[in-house]
């Protein structure tokens, strides 16, 4: 089984506009049209069994709308290989009620994106959400490290991640981008071995440039194969989850690069699907 633990989609009505705005900021071209249909087609081309769609609520008002729509379509979308996580925002007041609603409707986890939500990870609002979600047994996945398109502040550095681990002890805490995008020296030194999962999204391999975008020096940043393998082995391959960050990486080519990165067959089997299947009960 192959599971992509980190993908994104946008509503059809806004996908073209949203992708262009994000691509211009990041100087990184998308590999699908950003729609659910585009992800379904990409998932099938890559021979991936399930792609996890991680909705990002950029305002509190979006939380319920996103969750209601995804829950209504979950059975149909699951047949096409798409499993939705729940949306949450640190300023959403009824977070306890909403997290219980997600749990009751068999949603496996939630996504928080401190950079796009403009709130540091260790803010009390995020801590309350993480603590409640953890108490319900929900998977908590966060964007970790700096964001390629918002590079004036790191909203989720390693030191704040360790603060969450120390204070809350979330049982399934998934850190996107191998624990901290563009902060992999900090990850390797301070975070490997901690009771967290790391996903591989948007870390290794080249990025496609976006025509007419202003040059963004971070668009050339990637994790070297050698350091990637070191982090995997220091942390443990049983706590690494394959993720592409589609549409920002092509699922097929990203999987192919992982196969050639220098890991053993046993390590690859865990990373590409076994670990995620265990967490998701698939």
Tab-separated table of C-alpha atoms in Angstrom:
chain	number	residue	atom	x	y	z
A	1	UNK	CA	0.000	0.000	0.000
A	2	UNK	CA	1.203	3.526	-0.864
A	3	UNK	CA	-0.210	6.517	1.026
A	4	UNK	CA	0.557	10.179	0.372
A	5	UNK	CA	0.073	11.754	3.787
A	6	UNK	CA	0.325	15.379	2.643
A	7	UNK	CA	-1.668	16.860	-0.258
A	8	UNK	CA	-3.853	19.908	-0.836
A	9	UNK	CA	-6.865	20.844	-2.939
A	10	UNK	CA	-8.857	24.024	-3.486
A	11	UNK	CA	-12.508	24.534	-4.439
A	12	UNK	CA	-13.012	24.568	-8.204
A	13	UNK	CA	-14.227	28.161	-8.083
A	14	UNK	CA	-11.000	29.521	-6.591
A	15	UNK	CA	-8.325	26.968	-7.469
A	16	UNK	CA	-6.862	28.804	-10.467
A	17	UNK	CA	-6.668	32.126	-8.618
A	18	UNK	CA	-5.341	30.581	-5.391
A	19	UNK	CA	-2.650	28.546	-7.153
A	20	UNK	CA	-1.432	31.553	-9.117
A	21	UNK	CA	-1.175	33.699	-5.976
A	22	UNK	CA	0.724	31.017	-4.059
A	23	UNK	CA	2.945	30.136	-7.011
A	24	UNK	CA	3.901	33.777	-7.559
A	25	UNK	CA	4.846	34.192	-3.882
A	26	UNK	CA	6.886	30.993	-3.774
A	27	UNK	CA	8.299	31.052	-7.337
A	28	UNK	CA	7.181	27.438	-7.556
A	29	UNK	CA	4.924	26.019	-10.263
A	30	UNK	CA	2.110	23.582	-9.348
A	31	UNK	CA	1.845	20.130	-10.907
A	32	UNK	CA	-1.960	19.777	-10.940
A	33	UNK	CA	-4.794	22.287	-11.336
A	34	UNK	CA	-5.280	22.215	-7.561
A	35	UNK	CA	-8.790	20.756	-7.693
A	36	UNK	CA	-10.020	17.564	-6.077
A	37	UNK	CA	-10.402	16.031	-9.525
A	38	UNK	CA	-6.807	16.964	-10.313
A	39	UNK	CA	-5.597	15.223	-7.151
A	40	UNK	CA	-7.684	12.128	-7.916
A	41	UNK	CA	-6.144	11.884	-11.391
A	42	UNK	CA	-2.622	12.418	-10.018
A	43	UNK	CA	-3.176	9.794	-7.315
A	44	UNK	CA	-4.236	7.249	-9.926
A	45	UNK	CA	-1.316	8.041	-12.248
A	46	UNK	CA	1.143	7.549	-9.386
A	47	UNK	CA	-0.492	4.251	-8.340
A	48	UNK	CA	-1.054	5.678	-4.861
A	49	UNK	CA	-3.778	3.973	-2.836
A	50	UNK	CA	-4.777	6.972	-0.725
A	51	UNK	CA	-3.927	10.673	-0.710
A	52	UNK	CA	-4.643	12.629	2.471
A	53	UNK	CA	-6.148	16.029	1.695
A	54	UNK	CA	-5.093	18.598	4.306
A	55	UNK	CA	-7.402	21.633	4.292
A	56	UNK	CA	-5.937	24.906	5.533
A	57	UNK	CA	-8.434	27.331	7.077
A	58	UNK	CA	-6.987	30.820	6.684
A	59	UNK	CA	-9.832	32.345	8.711
A	60	UNK	CA	-12.091	31.043	11.495
A	61	UNK	CA	-15.119	31.474	9.239
A	62	UNK	CA	-13.822	28.789	6.870
A	63	UNK	CA	-13.588	26.004	9.459
A	64	UNK	CA	-17.170	24.748	9.535
A	65	UNK	CA	-17.748	25.242	5.802
A	66	UNK	CA	-14.687	23.178	4.876
A	67	UNK	CA	-15.439	20.428	7.375
A	68	UNK	CA	-19.123	20.101	6.481
A	69	UNK	CA	-18.378	19.864	2.773
A	70	UNK	CA	-15.583	17.314	3.176
A	71	UNK	CA	-17.581	15.140	5.567
A	72	UNK	CA	-20.566	15.198	3.197
A	73	UNK	CA	-18.344	13.962	0.355
A	74	UNK	CA	-16.046	11.659	2.332
A	75	UNK	CA	-17.603	8.341	1.331
A	76	UNK	CA	-17.580	9.250	-2.377
A	77	UNK	CA	-14.072	10.747	-2.247
A	78	UNK	CA	-12.663	7.769	-0.357
A	79	UNK	CA	-13.692	5.522	-3.258
A	80	UNK	CA	-11.471	7.732	-5.437
A	81	UNK	CA	-8.562	7.399	-3.008
A	82	UNK	CA	-8.940	10.730	-1.183
A	83	UNK	CA	-9.208	10.917	2.613
A	84	UNK	CA	-9.913	14.330	4.136
A	85	UNK	CA	-8.507	15.663	7.391
A	86	UNK	CA	-10.351	18.362	9.285
A	87	UNK	CA	-9.729	22.083	9.112
A	88	UNK	CA	-9.055	24.091	12.257
A	89	UNK	CA	-7.975	27.667	13.002
A	90	UNK	CA	-6.437	28.981	16.240
A	91	UNK	CA	-8.975	31.833	16.430
A	92	UNK	CA	-12.002	29.577	15.968
A	93	UNK	CA	-13.924	29.880	19.231
A	94	UNK	CA	-15.945	26.644	19.217
A	95	UNK	CA	-12.925	24.417	18.688
A	96	UNK	CA	-13.952	21.850	21.313
A	97	UNK	CA	-17.380	21.323	19.769
A	98	UNK	CA	-15.929	21.157	16.268
A	99	UNK	CA	-13.212	18.670	17.218
A	100	UNK	CA	-15.831	16.416	18.801
A	101	UNK	CA	-17.916	16.759	15.632
A	102	UNK	CA	-14.946	15.648	13.527
A	103	UNK	CA	-14.326	12.694	15.808
A	104	UNK	CA	-17.984	11.637	15.699
A	105	UNK	CA	-17.857	11.699	11.892
A	106	UNK	CA	-14.752	9.495	11.741
A	107	UNK	CA	-12.339	12.192	10.563
A	108	UNK	CA	-8.846	10.931	11.371
A	109	UNK	CA	-7.027	14.177	12.096
A	110	UNK	CA	-6.634	17.929	11.704
A	111	UNK	CA	-4.204	20.270	9.973
A	112	UNK	CA	-2.794	23.478	11.484
A	113	UNK	CA	-0.675	25.882	9.447
A	114	UNK	CA	0.816	28.507	11.789
A	115	UNK	CA	2.325	30.578	8.939
A	116	UNK	CA	-0.854	30.921	6.874
A	117	UNK	CA	-2.868	31.412	10.050
A	118	UNK	CA	-0.464	34.047	11.376
A	119	UNK	CA	-0.162	32.560	14.879
A	120	UNK	CA	2.950	31.023	16.426
A	121	UNK	CA	2.688	27.323	17.126
A	122	UNK	CA	3.249	27.807	20.873
A	123	UNK	CA	0.445	30.376	21.181
A	124	UNK	CA	-2.103	29.359	23.801
A	125	UNK	CA	-4.819	29.110	21.129
A	126	UNK	CA	-2.877	26.434	19.260
A	127	UNK	CA	-1.969	24.653	22.477
A	128	UNK	CA	-5.627	24.394	23.509
A	129	UNK	CA	-6.606	22.935	20.144
A	130	UNK	CA	-3.731	20.446	20.147
A	131	UNK	CA	-4.499	19.353	23.707
A	132	UNK	CA	-8.192	18.784	22.952
A	133	UNK	CA	-7.491	17.014	19.652
A	134	UNK	CA	-4.939	14.795	21.378
A	135	UNK	CA	-7.449	13.876	24.083
A	136	UNK	CA	-9.825	12.685	21.346
A	137	UNK	CA	-7.179	10.557	19.671
A	138	UNK	CA	-7.067	12.719	16.557
A	139	UNK	CA	-3.901	12.938	14.479
A	140	UNK	CA	-2.463	16.450	14.612
A	141	UNK	CA	-0.460	17.506	11.562
A	142	UNK	CA	1.244	20.882	11.433
A	143	UNK	CA	3.284	22.807	8.928
A	144	UNK	CA	6.722	22.818	10.552
A	145	UNK	CA	9.451	25.351	9.884
A	146	UNK	CA	9.389	28.417	7.673
A	147	UNK	CA	7.002	28.655	4.719
A	148	UNK	CA	8.494	29.156	1.271
A	149	UNK	CA	6.036	31.954	0.511
A	150	UNK	CA	6.039	33.636	3.949
A	151	UNK	CA	9.678	33.928	4.886
A	152	UNK	CA	9.795	36.930	7.219
A	153	UNK	CA	9.054	34.819	10.318
A	154	UNK	CA	9.249	31.163	11.366
A	155	UNK	CA	5.921	30.422	13.023
A	156	UNK	CA	6.777	26.809	13.882
A	157	UNK	CA	10.478	26.420	14.762
A	158	UNK	CA	11.925	23.303	16.366
A	159	UNK	CA	12.091	24.921	19.811
A	160	UNK	CA	8.330	25.572	19.775
A	161	UNK	CA	7.629	22.047	18.533
A	162	UNK	CA	9.618	20.648	21.454
A	163	UNK	CA	7.645	22.891	23.816
A	164	UNK	CA	4.389	21.335	22.557
A	165	UNK	CA	5.808	17.826	22.928
A	166	UNK	CA	7.047	18.533	26.448
A	167	UNK	CA	3.838	20.197	27.701
A	168	UNK	CA	1.074	18.299	25.889
A	169	UNK	CA	2.549	14.951	24.779
A	170	UNK	CA	0.243	14.524	21.755
A	171	UNK	CA	0.275	10.796	20.927
A	172	UNK	CA	0.241	11.265	17.137
A	173	UNK	CA	1.936	14.537	16.260
A	174	UNK	CA	2.983	14.785	12.603
A	175	UNK	CA	5.470	17.458	11.563
A	176	UNK	CA	5.367	18.309	7.887
A	177	UNK	CA	8.468	18.898	5.778
A	178	UNK	CA	10.749	16.545	7.715
A	179	UNK	CA	10.230	18.378	10.977
A	180	UNK	CA	10.977	21.934	9.907
A	181	UNK	CA	11.261	23.243	6.369
A	182	UNK	CA	14.647	24.886	5.751
A	183	UNK	CA	15.646	24.191	9.389
A	184	UNK	CA	16.899	20.644	8.879
A	185	UNK	CA	20.140	21.185	10.804
A	186	UNK	CA	18.005	22.054	13.850
A	187	UNK	CA	15.831	19.008	13.190
A	188	UNK	CA	18.796	16.672	12.911
A	189	UNK	CA	20.453	18.062	16.038
A	190	UNK	CA	17.485	18.608	18.367
A	191	UNK	CA	14.372	16.813	17.097
A	192	UNK	CA	15.400	13.379	15.840
A	193	UNK	CA	14.322	10.734	18.307
A	194	UNK	CA	11.480	12.824	19.762
A	195	UNK	CA	8.016	11.173	19.955
A	196	UNK	CA	6.777	12.710	16.699
A	197	UNK	CA	6.251	11.649	13.098
A	198	UNK	CA	7.898	13.479	10.202
A	199	UNK	CA	6.453	13.688	6.709
A	200	UNK	CA	8.582	14.048	3.603
A	201	UNK	CA	6.494	16.750	1.886
A	202	UNK	CA	8.321	19.293	-0.296
A	203	UNK	CA	11.781	18.527	1.014
A	204	UNK	CA	13.981	16.735	-1.536
A	205	UNK	CA	14.485	17.214	-5.263
A	206	UNK	CA	14.256	20.320	-7.474
A	207	UNK	CA	11.277	22.662	-7.601
A	208	UNK	CA	9.640	23.856	-10.819
A	209	UNK	CA	9.955	27.619	-11.285
A	210	UNK	CA	6.843	29.666	-11.965
A	211	UNK	CA	6.905	31.881	-15.083
A	212	UNK	CA	6.936	35.637	-14.394
A	213	UNK	CA	7.309	35.200	-10.623
A	214	UNK	CA	9.839	37.369	-8.839
A	215	UNK	CA	12.875	35.324	-7.872
A	216	UNK	CA	12.501	33.785	-4.428
A	217	UNK	CA	15.845	32.510	-3.063
A	218	UNK	CA	14.001	29.904	-0.999
A	219	UNK	CA	12.701	28.286	-4.186
A	220	UNK	CA	16.168	26.737	-4.576
A	221	UNK	CA	16.222	25.308	-1.029
A	222	UNK	CA	15.943	21.549	-0.631
A	223	UNK	CA	17.120	18.837	1.719
A	224	UNK	CA	20.114	16.933	0.385
A	225	UNK	CA	19.732	13.204	-0.137
A	226	UNK	CA	22.525	12.563	2.358
A	227	UNK	CA	20.950	14.600	5.144
A	228	UNK	CA	17.513	13.180	4.350
A	229	UNK	CA	18.818	9.649	4.862
A	230	UNK	CA	20.671	10.659	8.036
A	231	UNK	CA	17.514	12.186	9.526
A	232	UNK	CA	15.454	9.126	8.616
A	233	UNK	CA	17.921	6.800	10.302
A	234	UNK	CA	18.498	8.978	13.373
A	235	UNK	CA	14.762	9.417	13.886
A	236	UNK	CA	13.683	5.928	12.806
A	237	UNK	CA	12.059	4.933	9.522
A	238	UNK	CA	9.032	3.710	11.497
A	239	UNK	CA	8.203	7.372	12.236
A	240	UNK	CA	8.545	8.778	8.705
A	241	UNK	CA	5.523	9.259	6.415
A	242	UNK	CA	5.641	9.769	2.671
A	243	UNK	CA	4.059	13.061	1.635
A	244	UNK	CA	4.383	14.970	-1.605
A	245	UNK	CA	2.707	18.346	-0.891
A	246	UNK	CA	0.809	17.958	-4.174
A	247	UNK	CA	0.144	20.144	-6.135
A	248	UNK	CA	3.568	21.585	-5.332
A	249	UNK	CA	5.356	18.313	-6.052
A	250	UNK	CA	4.363	15.790	-8.706
A	251	UNK	CA	3.342	12.613	-6.891
A	252	UNK	CA	4.765	10.219	-9.498
A	253	UNK	CA	8.195	11.823	-9.806
A	254	UNK	CA	8.427	12.478	-6.063
A	255	UNK	CA	7.842	8.790	-5.355
A	256	UNK	CA	10.434	7.866	-7.984
A	257	UNK	CA	13.002	10.171	-6.347
A	258	UNK	CA	12.302	8.614	-2.939
A	259	UNK	CA	12.991	5.175	-4.366
A	260	UNK	CA	16.458	6.333	-5.468
A	261	UNK	CA	17.404	8.395	-2.406
A	262	UNK	CA	19.474	5.703	-0.686
A	263	UNK	CA	17.099	3.921	1.685
A	264	UNK	CA	16.666	0.174	2.034
A	265	UNK	CA	13.622	-1.662	0.712
A	266	UNK	CA	12.433	-2.240	4.286
A	267	UNK	CA	12.737	1.472	5.118
A	268	UNK	CA	10.924	2.457	1.923
A	269	UNK	CA	8.077	0.049	2.609
A	270	UNK	CA	7.461	1.617	6.020
A	271	UNK	CA	7.728	5.172	4.745
A	272	UNK	CA	5.634	4.773	1.605
A	273	UNK	CA	2.647	3.214	3.287
A	274	UNK	CA	2.970	0.868	6.235
A	275	UNK	CA	3.448	3.591	8.849
A	276	UNK	CA	0.534	5.661	7.549
A	277	UNK	CA	-1.747	2.641	7.229
A	278	UNK	CA	-1.156	1.858	10.874
A	279	UNK	CA	-1.968	5.406	11.991
A	280	UNK	CA	-5.085	5.625	9.823
A	281	UNK	CA	-6.353	2.106	10.461
A	282	UNK	CA	-6.388	1.314	6.735
